[in-house]
Amino acid sequence: VAPSRRSYIYQKRWVKLDADYLRYFDSEKDAYSKRFIPVSSISRVASVGDQKFEVVTHNRNFVFRAESDADRNDWIRTLQQLAEERRSKAPERTSAVPTANGTADLVDKCGFLELRGFKNKLFVAVAGDKVFLYKNAEDFRLGIGITYIEMNVGNVKEAERRSFDL
């Protein structure tokens, strides 16, 4: 995967797609993604050459390289179909997912927090039973985040001073 406006240095990633998100991970064993892209923000998916395809969102483009042209074509077909289904169902679907298309009002709490192991503060949003992590407030506004934590299978513990553990 590579951001489309920079030099194309591809890094192998494990990619998962479901009805709500395209997420990529360092490996298939990782529980938390390095980045998530809401399917609702995908406006176009297109081939951009040998094994490569571009995922265009309202605010950013992502270029992926598959293992073969056939695999690339499968990804393009699947992503286009899912994005189209999502667009056609968008008016009737309500979901507690903060994205660029106006559902941020469903956020219960948001703001900056320090996360152990990260140098910079992250922008954190609690929406329904998920806690979303973003690099900054701008990424939150754009709807493209780092990862999210499913709190229906987690808990919160107070730690020393101003800290808590999820």
CSV table of N, CA and C in Angstrom, one decimal:
chain,number,residue,atom,x,y,z
A,1,VAL,N,0.8,-1.2,0.0
A,1,VAL,CA,0.0,0.0,0.0
A,1,VAL,C,0.9,1.2,0.0
A,2,ALA,N,0.5,2.3,-0.7
A,2,ALA,CA,1.2,3.5,-0.7
A,2,ALA,C,0.3,4.7,-0.9
A,3,PRO,N,0.5,5.8,-0.2
A,3,PRO,CA,-0.3,7.0,-0.5
A,3,PRO,C,0.0,7.5,-1.9
A,4,SER,N,-1.0,7.9,-2.6
A,4,SER,CA,-0.8,8.1,-4.1
A,4,SER,C,0.0,9.3,-4.4
A,5,ARG,N,0.1,10.3,-3.6
A,5,ARG,CA,0.8,11.5,-3.9
A,5,ARG,C,2.3,11.5,-3.5
A,6,ARG,N,2.8,10.4,-3.0
A,6,ARG,CA,4.2,10.2,-2.6
A,6,ARG,C,4.9,9.2,-3.5
A,7,SER,N,6.1,9.0,-3.3
A,7,SER,CA,6.9,8.0,-4.0
A,7,SER,C,6.2,6.6,-3.7
A,8,TYR,N,6.2,5.7,-4.7
A,8,TYR,CA,5.6,4.4,-4.5
A,8,TYR,C,6.6,3.4,-3.9
A,9,ILE,N,6.6,3.4,-2.6
A,9,ILE,CA,7.4,2.4,-1.9
A,9,ILE,C,6.3,1.5,-1.2
A,10,TYR,N,6.1,0.3,-1.8
A,10,TYR,CA,5.1,-0.5,-1.3
A,10,TYR,C,5.6,-1.3,-0.1
A,11,GLN,N,4.7,-1.5,0.9
A,11,GLN,CA,5.0,-2.3,2.1
A,11,GLN,C,3.9,-3.3,2.2
A,12,LYS,N,4.3,-4.6,2.4
A,12,LYS,CA,3.4,-5.7,2.4
A,12,LYS,C,2.5,-5.5,3.6
A,13,ARG,N,1.2,-5.6,3.4
A,13,ARG,CA,0.2,-5.5,4.5
A,13,ARG,C,-0.9,-6.5,4.3
A,14,TRP,N,-1.5,-6.9,5.4
A,14,TRP,CA,-2.6,-7.8,5.4
A,14,TRP,C,-3.9,-6.9,5.4
A,15,VAL,N,-4.7,-7.1,4.4
A,15,VAL,CA,-5.9,-6.2,4.2
A,15,VAL,C,-7.2,-6.9,4.4
A,16,LYS,N,-8.1,-6.3,5.2
A,16,LYS,CA,-9.4,-6.9,5.5
A,16,LYS,C,-10.5,-5.9,5.0
A,17,LEU,N,-11.5,-6.4,4.4
A,17,LEU,CA,-12.6,-5.6,4.0
A,17,LEU,C,-13.9,-6.2,4.5
A,18,ASP,N,-14.7,-5.3,5.2
A,18,ASP,CA,-16.1,-5.7,5.6
A,18,ASP,C,-17.0,-4.7,5.1
A,19,ALA,N,-18.3,-4.7,5.6
A,19,ALA,CA,-19.3,-3.8,5.1
A,19,ALA,C,-19.0,-2.4,5.4
A,20,ASP,N,-18.2,-2.1,6.5
A,20,ASP,CA,-18.0,-0.8,6.9
A,20,ASP,C,-16.6,-0.2,6.6
A,21,TYR,N,-15.6,-1.1,6.7
A,21,TYR,CA,-14.2,-0.6,6.6
A,21,TYR,C,-13.3,-1.4,5.7
A,22,LEU,N,-12.4,-0.7,5.0
A,22,LEU,CA,-11.2,-1.4,4.4
A,22,LEU,C,-10.1,-1.1,5.4
A,23,ARG,N,-9.5,-2.1,6.0
A,23,ARG,CA,-8.5,-2.0,7.0
A,23,ARG,C,-7.2,-2.7,6.6
A,24,TYR,N,-6.0,-2.1,6.9
A,24,TYR,CA,-4.8,-2.9,6.7
A,24,TYR,C,-4.0,-2.9,8.0
A,25,PHE,N,-3.3,-4.1,8.1
A,25,PHE,CA,-2.5,-4.5,9.2
A,25,PHE,C,-1.1,-4.9,8.8
A,26,ASP,N,-0.2,-4.9,9.8
A,26,ASP,CA,1.2,-5.3,9.5
A,26,ASP,C,1.2,-6.8,9.1
A,27,SER,N,0.4,-7.6,9.8
A,27,SER,CA,0.3,-9.0,9.5
A,27,SER,C,-1.1,-9.5,9.8
A,28,GLU,N,-1.4,-10.8,9.4
A,28,GLU,CA,-2.7,-11.3,9.6
A,28,GLU,C,-2.9,-11.7,11.1
A,29,LYS,N,-1.9,-11.7,11.9
A,29,LYS,CA,-2.0,-12.0,13.3
A,29,LYS,C,-2.3,-10.8,14.2
A,30,ASP,N,-2.2,-9.5,13.6
A,30,ASP,CA,-2.4,-8.3,14.4
A,30,ASP,C,-3.9,-8.1,14.7
A,31,ALA,N,-4.2,-7.7,15.9
A,31,ALA,CA,-5.6,-7.5,16.3
A,31,ALA,C,-6.0,-6.1,15.9
A,32,TYR,N,-5.1,-5.1,15.8
A,32,TYR,CA,-5.4,-3.7,15.5
A,32,TYR,C,-4.8,-3.2,14.3
A,33,SER,N,-5.6,-2.5,13.5
A,33,SER,CA,-5.1,-2.1,12.1
A,33,SER,C,-4.1,-0.9,12.3
A,34,LYS,N,-3.4,-0.7,11.2
A,34,LYS,CA,-2.5,0.5,11.1
A,34,LYS,C,-3.3,1.6,10.5
A,35,ARG,N,-4.4,1.3,9.8
A,35,ARG,CA,-5.2,2.4,9.1
A,35,ARG,C,-6.6,1.8,8.8
A,36,PHE,N,-7.6,2.6,8.9
A,36,PHE,CA,-8.9,2.1,8.4
A,36,PHE,C,-9.5,3.2,7.5
A,37,ILE,N,-10.2,2.8,6.4
A,37,ILE,CA,-10.8,3.6,5.5
A,37,ILE,C,-12.3,3.3,5.4
A,38,PRO,N,-13.2,4.2,5.8
A,38,PRO,CA,-14.6,3.8,5.8
A,38,PRO,C,-15.1,3.5,4.3
A,39,VAL,N,-15.8,2.4,4.1
A,39,VAL,CA,-16.3,2.1,2.8
A,39,VAL,C,-17.2,3.3,2.3
A,40,SER,N,-17.9,3.9,3.3
A,40,SER,CA,-18.8,5.0,2.9
A,40,SER,C,-18.1,6.2,2.3
A,41,SER,N,-16.8,6.3,2.5
A,41,SER,CA,-16.0,7.4,2.0
A,41,SER,C,-15.3,7.1,0.6
A,42,ILE,N,-15.5,5.9,0.1
A,42,ILE,CA,-14.9,5.5,-1.1
A,42,ILE,C,-15.7,6.0,-2.3
A,43,SER,N,-15.2,6.8,-3.1
A,43,SER,CA,-15.9,7.3,-4.3
A,43,SER,C,-15.6,6.6,-5.6
A,44,ARG,N,-14.4,6.0,-5.7
A,44,ARG,CA,-14.0,5.4,-6.9
A,44,ARG,C,-12.9,4.4,-6.6
A,45,VAL,N,-12.9,3.3,-7.4
A,45,VAL,CA,-11.8,2.3,-7.4
A,45,VAL,C,-11.4,2.0,-8.8
A,46,ALA,N,-10.1,2.1,-9.1
A,46,ALA,CA,-9.7,1.9,-10.5
A,46,ALA,C,-8.4,1.3,-10.6
A,47,SER,N,-8.2,0.5,-11.7
A,47,SER,CA,-6.9,0.0,-12.0
A,47,SER,C,-5.9,1.1,-12.4
A,48,VAL,N,-4.7,1.0,-11.9
A,48,VAL,CA,-3.6,2.0,-12.3
A,48,VAL,C,-2.4,1.3,-12.8
A,49,GLY,N,-2.5,0.2,-13.5
A,49,GLY,CA,-1.4,-0.5,-14.0
A,49,GLY,C,-1.2,-1.9,-13.5
A,50,ASP,N,0.0,-2.5,-13.8
A,50,ASP,CA,0.2,-3.9,-13.4
A,50,ASP,C,0.0,-4.1,-12.0
A,51,GLN,N,-1.0,-5.0,-11.6
A,51,GLN,CA,-1.3,-5.4,-10.3
A,51,GLN,C,-1.7,-4.3,-9.4
A,52,LYS,N,-1.7,-3.0,-9.8
A,52,LYS,CA,-2.0,-1.9,-8.9
A,52,LYS,C,-3.5,-1.4,-9.1
A,53,PHE,N,-4.0,-0.9,-8.0
A,53,PHE,CA,-5.3,-0.2,-8.1
A,53,PHE,C,-5.4,0.9,-7.1
A,54,GLU,N,-6.2,1.9,-7.4
A,54,GLU,CA,-6.3,3.1,-6.5
A,54,GLU,C,-7.7,3.1,-5.9
A,55,VAL,N,-7.7,3.4,-4.6
A,55,VAL,CA,-9.0,3.6,-3.9
A,55,VAL,C,-9.0,5.1,-3.6
A,56,VAL,N,-10.0,5.7,-4.2
A,56,VAL,CA,-10.2,7.2,-4.1
A,56,VAL,C,-11.3,7.5,-3.1
A,57,THR,N,-11.0,8.3,-2.1
A,57,THR,CA,-12.0,8.7,-1.1
A,57,THR,C,-12.2,10.2,-1.3
A,58,HIS,N,-13.1,10.8,-0.5
A,58,HIS,CA,-13.5,12.2,-0.7
A,58,HIS,C,-12.3,13.1,-0.5
A,59,ASN,N,-11.3,12.6,0.2
A,59,ASN,CA,-10.2,13.5,0.6
A,59,ASN,C,-8.8,12.9,0.4
A,60,ARG,N,-8.7,11.7,0.0
A,60,ARG,CA,-7.3,11.1,-0.1
A,60,ARG,C,-7.4,9.9,-1.0
A,61,ASN,N,-6.3,9.6,-1.7
A,61,ASN,CA,-6.2,8.4,-2.5
A,61,ASN,C,-5.2,7.4,-2.0
A,62,PHE,N,-5.5,6.1,-2.1
A,62,PHE,CA,-4.6,5.1,-1.6
A,62,PHE,C,-4.3,4.2,-2.8
A,63,VAL,N,-3.1,3.8,-3.0
A,63,VAL,CA,-2.7,2.9,-4.1
A,63,VAL,C,-2.2,1.6,-3.5
A,64,PHE,N,-2.8,0.5,-3.9
A,64,PHE,CA,-2.5,-0.9,-3.5
A,64,PHE,C,-1.9,-1.7,-4.7
A,65,ARG,N,-1.1,-2.6,-4.3
A,65,ARG,CA,-0.6,-3.6,-5.4
A,65,ARG,C,-0.9,-5.0,-4.9
A,66,ALA,N,-1.6,-5.7,-5.7
A,66,ALA,CA,-2.0,-7.1,-5.4
A,66,ALA,C,-1.0,-8.0,-5.9
A,67,GLU,N,-1.2,-9.3,-5.6
A,67,GLU,CA,-0.2,-10.3,-6.0
A,67,GLU,C,-0.2,-10.7,-7.4
A,68,SER,N,-1.4,-10.4,-8.1
A,68,SER,CA,-1.5,-10.7,-9.5
A,68,SER,C,-2.6,-9.8,-10.1
A,69,ASP,N,-2.7,-9.7,-11.4
A,69,ASP,CA,-3.7,-8.9,-12.1
A,69,ASP,C,-5.1,-9.4,-11.8
A,70,ALA,N,-5.2,-10.8,-11.7
A,70,ALA,CA,-6.5,-11.4,-11.4
A,70,ALA,C,-6.9,-11.0,-10.0
A,71,ASP,N,-6.0,-11.0,-9.0
A,71,ASP,CA,-6.3,-10.6,-7.7
A,71,ASP,C,-6.7,-9.2,-7.6
A,72,ARG,N,-5.9,-8.3,-8.3
A,72,ARG,CA,-6.3,-6.9,-8.4
A,72,ARG,C,-7.7,-6.7,-8.9
A,73,ASN,N,-8.1,-7.4,-10.0
A,73,ASN,CA,-9.4,-7.3,-10.5
A,73,ASN,C,-10.5,-7.7,-9.6
A,74,ASP,N,-10.2,-8.8,-8.8
A,74,ASP,CA,-11.2,-9.2,-7.7
A,74,ASP,C,-11.4,-8.1,-6.7
A,75,TRP,N,-10.2,-7.5,-6.2
A,75,TRP,CA,-10.3,-6.4,-5.2
A,75,TRP,C,-11.2,-5.3,-5.8
A,76,ILE,N,-10.9,-4.9,-7.0
A,76,ILE,CA,-11.6,-3.8,-7.7
A,76,ILE,C,-13.1,-4.0,-7.7
A,77,ARG,N,-13.4,-5.2,-8.2
A,77,ARG,CA,-14.8,-5.6,-8.4
A,77,ARG,C,-15.5,-5.6,-7.0
A,78,THR,N,-14.9,-6.2,-6.0
A,78,THR,CA,-15.5,-6.3,-4.7
A,78,THR,C,-15.7,-4.9,-4.1
A,79,LEU,N,-14.6,-4.1,-4.1
A,79,LEU,CA,-14.7,-2.8,-3.5
A,79,LEU,C,-15.7,-1.9,-4.2
A,80,GLN,N,-15.8,-2.0,-5.6
A,80,GLN,CA,-16.8,-1.2,-6.3
A,80,GLN,C,-18.2,-1.6,-5.9
A,81,GLN,N,-18.4,-2.9,-5.8
A,81,GLN,CA,-19.7,-3.4,-5.5
A,81,GLN,C,-20.1,-3.0,-4.1
A,82,LEU,N,-19.2,-3.1,-3.1
A,82,LEU,CA,-19.5,-2.8,-1.7
A,82,LEU,C,-19.8,-1.3,-1.6
A,83,ALA,N,-18.9,-0.5,-2.3
A,83,ALA,CA,-19.1,1.0,-2.2
A,83,ALA,C,-20.4,1.4,-2.8
A,84,GLU,N,-20.8,0.8,-3.9
A,84,GLU,CA,-22.1,1.1,-4.6
A,84,GLU,C,-23.3,0.7,-3.7
A,85,GLU,N,-23.2,-0.5,-3.1
A,85,GLU,CA,-24.3,-1.0,-2.2
A,85,GLU,C,-24.4,0.0,-1.0
A,86,ARG,N,-23.3,0.4,-0.5
A,86,ARG,CA,-23.2,1.3,0.7
A,86,ARG,C,-23.9,2.7,0.3
A,87,ARG,N,-23.6,3.2,-0.9
A,87,ARG,CA,-24.2,4.5,-1.3
A,87,ARG,C,-25.7,4.3,-1.5
A,88,SER,N,-26.1,3.2,-2.1
A,88,SER,CA,-27.6,3.1,-2.3
A,88,SER,C,-28.4,2.9,-1.0
A,89,LYS,N,-27.7,2.4,0.0
A,89,LYS,CA,-28.4,2.1,1.3
A,89,LYS,C,-28.1,3.3,2.3
A,90,ALA,N,-27.3,4.2,1.9
A,90,ALA,CA,-26.8,5.2,2.9
A,90,ALA,C,-27.9,6.0,3.6
A,91,PRO,N,-29.0,6.4,2.9
A,91,PRO,CA,-30.0,7.2,3.6
A,91,PRO,C,-30.7,6.5,4.7
A,92,GLU,N,-30.9,5.2,4.5
A,92,GLU,CA,-31.7,4.4,5.5
A,92,GLU,C,-30.8,3.8,6.6
A,93,ARG,N,-29.5,3.8,6.4
A,93,ARG,CA,-28.6,3.2,7.4
A,93,ARG,C,-28.1,4.2,8.4
A,94,THR,N,-28.3,3.8,9.7
A,94,THR,CA,-27.7,4.7,10.7
A,94,THR,C,-26.7,3.9,11.5
A,95,SER,N,-25.6,4.5,11.8
A,95,SER,CA,-24.5,3.8,12.4
A,95,SER,C,-23.7,4.7,13.2
A,96,ALA,N,-23.2,4.3,14.3
A,96,ALA,CA,-22.4,5.1,15.2
A,96,ALA,C,-20.9,5.1,14.7
A,97,VAL,N,-20.7,5.6,13.5
A,97,VAL,CA,-19.3,5.6,13.0
A,97,VAL,C,-19.0,7.0,12.6
A,98,PRO,N,-17.9,7.5,13.1
A,98,PRO,CA,-17.5,8.9,12.7
A,98,PRO,C,-16.8,8.9,11.4
A,99,THR,N,-17.4,9.5,10.4
A,99,THR,CA,-16.8,9.6,9.1
A,99,THR,C,-17.0,11.0,8.5
A,100,ALA,N,-16.4,11.2,7.4
A,100,ALA,CA,-16.5,12.5,6.7
A,100,ALA,C,-17.9,12.9,6.2
A,101,ASN,N,-18.8,11.9,6.1
A,101,ASN,CA,-20.0,12.2,5.5
A,101,ASN,C,-21.1,12.5,6.5
A,102,GLY,N,-20.7,13.1,7.7
A,102,GLY,CA,-21.7,13.7,8.5
A,102,GLY,C,-22.3,12.9,9.7
A,103,THR,N,-21.7,11.8,10.0
A,103,THR,CA,-22.3,11.0,11.1
A,103,THR,C,-21.5,11.3,12.4
A,104,ALA,N,-20.6,12.2,12.4
A,104,ALA,CA,-19.8,12.5,13.6
A,104,ALA,C,-20.6,13.0,14.8
A,105,ASP,N,-21.9,13.4,14.5
A,105,ASP,CA,-22.8,13.8,15.6
A,105,ASP,C,-23.1,12.6,16.5
A,106,LEU,N,-22.9,11.4,16.1
A,106,LEU,CA,-23.2,10.2,16.9
A,106,LEU,C,-22.0,9.9,17.8
A,107,VAL,N,-21.0,10.7,17.9
A,107,VAL,CA,-19.9,10.5,18.8
A,107,VAL,C,-20.3,10.9,20.2
A,108,ASP,N,-20.0,10.0,21.1
A,108,ASP,CA,-20.4,10.3,22.5
A,108,ASP,C,-19.4,11.2,23.2
A,109,LYS,N,-18.1,11.0,22.9
A,109,LYS,CA,-17.0,11.8,23.5
A,109,LYS,C,-15.8,11.8,22.6
A,110,CYS,N,-15.1,12.9,22.5
A,110,CYS,CA,-13.9,12.9,21.7
A,110,CYS,C,-12.9,13.9,22.2
A,111,GLY,N,-11.7,13.8,21.9
A,111,GLY,CA,-10.6,14.7,22.3
A,111,GLY,C,-9.3,14.0,22.2
A,112,PHE,N,-8.3,14.8,22.6
A,112,PHE,CA,-6.9,14.2,22.5
A,112,PHE,C,-6.5,13.5,23.8
A,113,LEU,N,-5.8,12.4,23.6
A,113,LEU,CA,-5.3,11.5,24.7
A,113,LEU,C,-3.9,11.1,24.4
A,114,GLU,N,-3.1,10.9,25.4
A,114,GLU,CA,-1.8,10.3,25.2
A,114,GLU,C,-2.0,8.8,25.2
A,115,LEU,N,-1.3,8.1,24.3
A,115,LEU,CA,-1.4,6.6,24.3
A,115,LEU,C,0.0,6.0,24.5
A,116,ARG,N,0.1,5.2,25.5
A,116,ARG,CA,1.4,4.6,25.8
A,116,ARG,C,2.0,4.0,24.6
A,117,GLY,N,3.3,4.3,24.3
A,117,GLY,CA,4.0,3.8,23.1
A,117,GLY,C,3.9,4.7,21.9
A,118,PHE,N,3.1,5.8,22.0
A,118,PHE,CA,3.0,6.7,20.9
A,118,PHE,C,3.6,8.1,21.3
A,119,LYS,N,4.4,8.7,20.5
A,119,LYS,CA,5.1,9.9,20.8
A,119,LYS,C,4.1,11.1,20.9
A,120,ASN,N,3.2,11.2,19.9
A,120,ASN,CA,2.3,12.3,19.8
A,120,ASN,C,0.9,11.9,20.4
A,121,LYS,N,0.2,12.9,20.9
A,121,LYS,CA,-1.2,12.6,21.3
A,121,LYS,C,-2.0,12.2,20.1
A,122,LEU,N,-3.0,11.3,20.4
A,122,LEU,CA,-3.9,10.9,19.4
A,122,LEU,C,-5.3,11.5,19.6
A,123,PHE,N,-6.1,11.6,18.6
A,123,PHE,CA,-7.4,12.1,18.7
A,123,PHE,C,-8.3,10.9,18.9
A,124,VAL,N,-9.1,10.8,19.9
A,124,VAL,CA,-9.8,9.6,20.3
A,124,VAL,C,-11.3,10.0,20.3
A,125,ALA,N,-12.1,9.1,19.7
A,125,ALA,CA,-13.6,9.3,19.6
A,125,ALA,C,-14.3,8.0,20.1
A,126,VAL,N,-15.2,8.2,21.0
A,126,VAL,CA,-16.0,7.1,21.5
A,126,VAL,C,-17.4,7.2,20.8
A,127,ALA,N,-17.8,6.2,20.1
A,127,ALA,CA,-19.0,6.2,19.4
A,127,ALA,C,-19.7,4.8,19.6
A,128,GLY,N,-20.8,4.8,20.2
A,128,GLY,CA,-21.4,3.5,20.5
A,128,GLY,C,-20.5,2.6,21.3
A,129,ASP,N,-20.3,1.3,20.8
A,129,ASP,CA,-19.5,0.4,21.5
A,129,ASP,C,-18.0,0.3,21.0
A,130,LYS,N,-17.6,1.4,20.2
A,130,LYS,CA,-16.3,1.4,19.7
A,130,LYS,C,-15.5,2.7,20.2
A,131,VAL,N,-14.2,2.5,20.3
A,131,VAL,CA,-13.3,3.6,20.6
A,131,VAL,C,-12.4,3.7,19.4
A,132,PHE,N,-12.5,4.9,18.7
A,132,PHE,CA,-11.7,5.1,17.4
A,132,PHE,C,-10.5,5.9,17.7
A,133,LEU,N,-9.3,5.5,17.1
A,133,LEU,CA,-8.1,6.3,17.3
A,133,LEU,C,-7.7,6.9,15.9
A,134,TYR,N,-7.4,8.2,16.0
A,134,TYR,CA,-6.9,9.0,14.8
A,134,TYR,C,-5.6,9.6,15.1
A,135,LYS,N,-4.8,9.9,14.0
A,135,LYS,CA,-3.5,10.6,14.2
A,135,LYS,C,-3.8,12.0,14.7
A,136,ASN,N,-4.8,12.6,14.2
A,136,ASN,CA,-5.1,14.0,14.6
A,136,ASN,C,-6.6,14.4,14.4
A,137,ALA,N,-7.0,15.6,14.7
A,137,ALA,CA,-8.4,16.0,14.6
A,137,ALA,C,-8.7,16.1,13.1
A,138,GLU,N,-7.8,16.4,12.3
A,138,GLU,CA,-8.1,16.5,10.8
A,138,GLU,C,-8.4,15.2,10.3
A,139,ASP,N,-7.7,14.1,10.6
A,139,ASP,CA,-8.0,12.8,10.2
A,139,ASP,C,-9.4,12.3,10.7
A,140,PHE,N,-9.7,12.7,11.9
A,140,PHE,CA,-11.0,12.4,12.5
A,140,PHE,C,-12.1,13.1,11.6
A,141,ARG,N,-11.9,14.4,11.3
A,141,ARG,CA,-12.9,15.1,10.4
A,141,ARG,C,-13.0,14.4,9.1
A,142,LEU,N,-11.9,13.9,8.5
A,142,LEU,CA,-11.9,13.3,7.2
A,142,LEU,C,-12.4,11.8,7.3
A,143,GLY,N,-12.5,11.2,8.5
A,143,GLY,CA,-13.0,9.9,8.7
A,143,GLY,C,-12.0,8.8,8.5
A,144,ILE,N,-10.7,9.1,8.3
A,144,ILE,CA,-9.7,8.1,8.1
A,144,ILE,C,-8.9,7.9,9.3
A,145,GLY,N,-9.0,6.8,10.0
A,145,GLY,CA,-8.3,6.6,11.3
A,145,GLY,C,-7.3,5.5,11.3
A,146,ILE,N,-6.7,5.3,12.5
A,146,ILE,CA,-5.7,4.3,12.6
A,146,ILE,C,-6.3,2.9,12.9
A,147,THR,N,-7.1,2.9,13.9
A,147,THR,CA,-7.8,1.6,14.3
A,147,THR,C,-9.0,1.9,15.2
A,148,TYR,N,-9.7,0.9,15.6
A,148,TYR,CA,-10.7,1.0,16.6
A,148,TYR,C,-10.8,-0.2,17.5
A,149,ILE,N,-11.3,0.0,18.7
A,149,ILE,CA,-11.3,-1.0,19.7
A,149,ILE,C,-12.8,-1.3,20.0
A,150,GLU,N,-13.1,-2.6,19.9
A,150,GLU,CA,-14.5,-3.0,20.2
A,150,GLU,C,-14.7,-3.1,21.7
A,151,MET,N,-15.4,-2.2,22.3
A,151,MET,CA,-15.6,-2.2,23.8
A,151,MET,C,-16.6,-3.2,24.3
A,152,ASN,N,-17.4,-3.8,23.4
A,152,ASN,CA,-18.3,-4.9,23.8
A,152,ASN,C,-17.6,-6.1,24.2
A,153,VAL,N,-16.3,-6.2,23.9
A,153,VAL,CA,-15.5,-7.3,24.4
A,153,VAL,C,-14.3,-6.9,25.2
A,154,GLY,N,-14.4,-5.6,25.7
A,154,GLY,CA,-13.3,-5.0,26.5
A,154,GLY,C,-13.8,-4.4,27.8
A,155,ASN,N,-12.9,-3.9,28.5
A,155,ASN,CA,-13.3,-3.1,29.7
A,155,ASN,C,-12.3,-2.0,30.0
A,156,VAL,N,-12.6,-1.2,31.0
A,156,VAL,CA,-11.8,0.0,31.3
A,156,VAL,C,-11.4,-0.2,32.8
A,157,LYS,N,-10.1,0.0,33.0
A,157,LYS,CA,-9.5,0.0,34.4
A,157,LYS,C,-8.8,1.3,34.7
A,158,GLU,N,-9.1,1.8,35.8
A,158,GLU,CA,-8.3,3.0,36.3
A,158,GLU,C,-6.9,2.6,36.6
A,159,ALA,N,-6.0,3.4,36.2
A,159,ALA,CA,-4.5,3.2,36.5
A,159,ALA,C,-4.0,4.4,37.3
A,160,GLU,N,-2.7,4.5,37.5
A,160,GLU,CA,-2.1,5.5,38.3
A,160,GLU,C,-2.4,6.9,37.7
A,161,ARG,N,-2.5,7.9,38.5
A,161,ARG,CA,-2.7,9.3,38.2
A,161,ARG,C,-3.8,9.5,37.2
A,162,ARG,N,-3.6,10.1,36.1
A,162,ARG,CA,-4.6,10.5,35.1
A,162,ARG,C,-4.8,9.4,34.1
A,163,SER,N,-4.4,8.2,34.3
A,163,SER,CA,-4.4,7.1,33.3
A,163,SER,C,-5.5,6.1,33.5
A,164,PHE,N,-5.8,5.5,32.4
A,164,PHE,CA,-6.7,4.3,32.4
A,164,PHE,C,-6.3,3.3,31.3
A,165,ASP,N,-6.6,2.1,31.5
A,165,ASP,CA,-6.3,1.0,30.6
A,165,ASP,C,-7.6,0.5,29.9
A,166,LEU,N,-7.5,0.3,28.6
A,166,LEU,CA,-8.6,-0.3,27.9
A,166,LEU,C,-8.2,-1.8,27.6
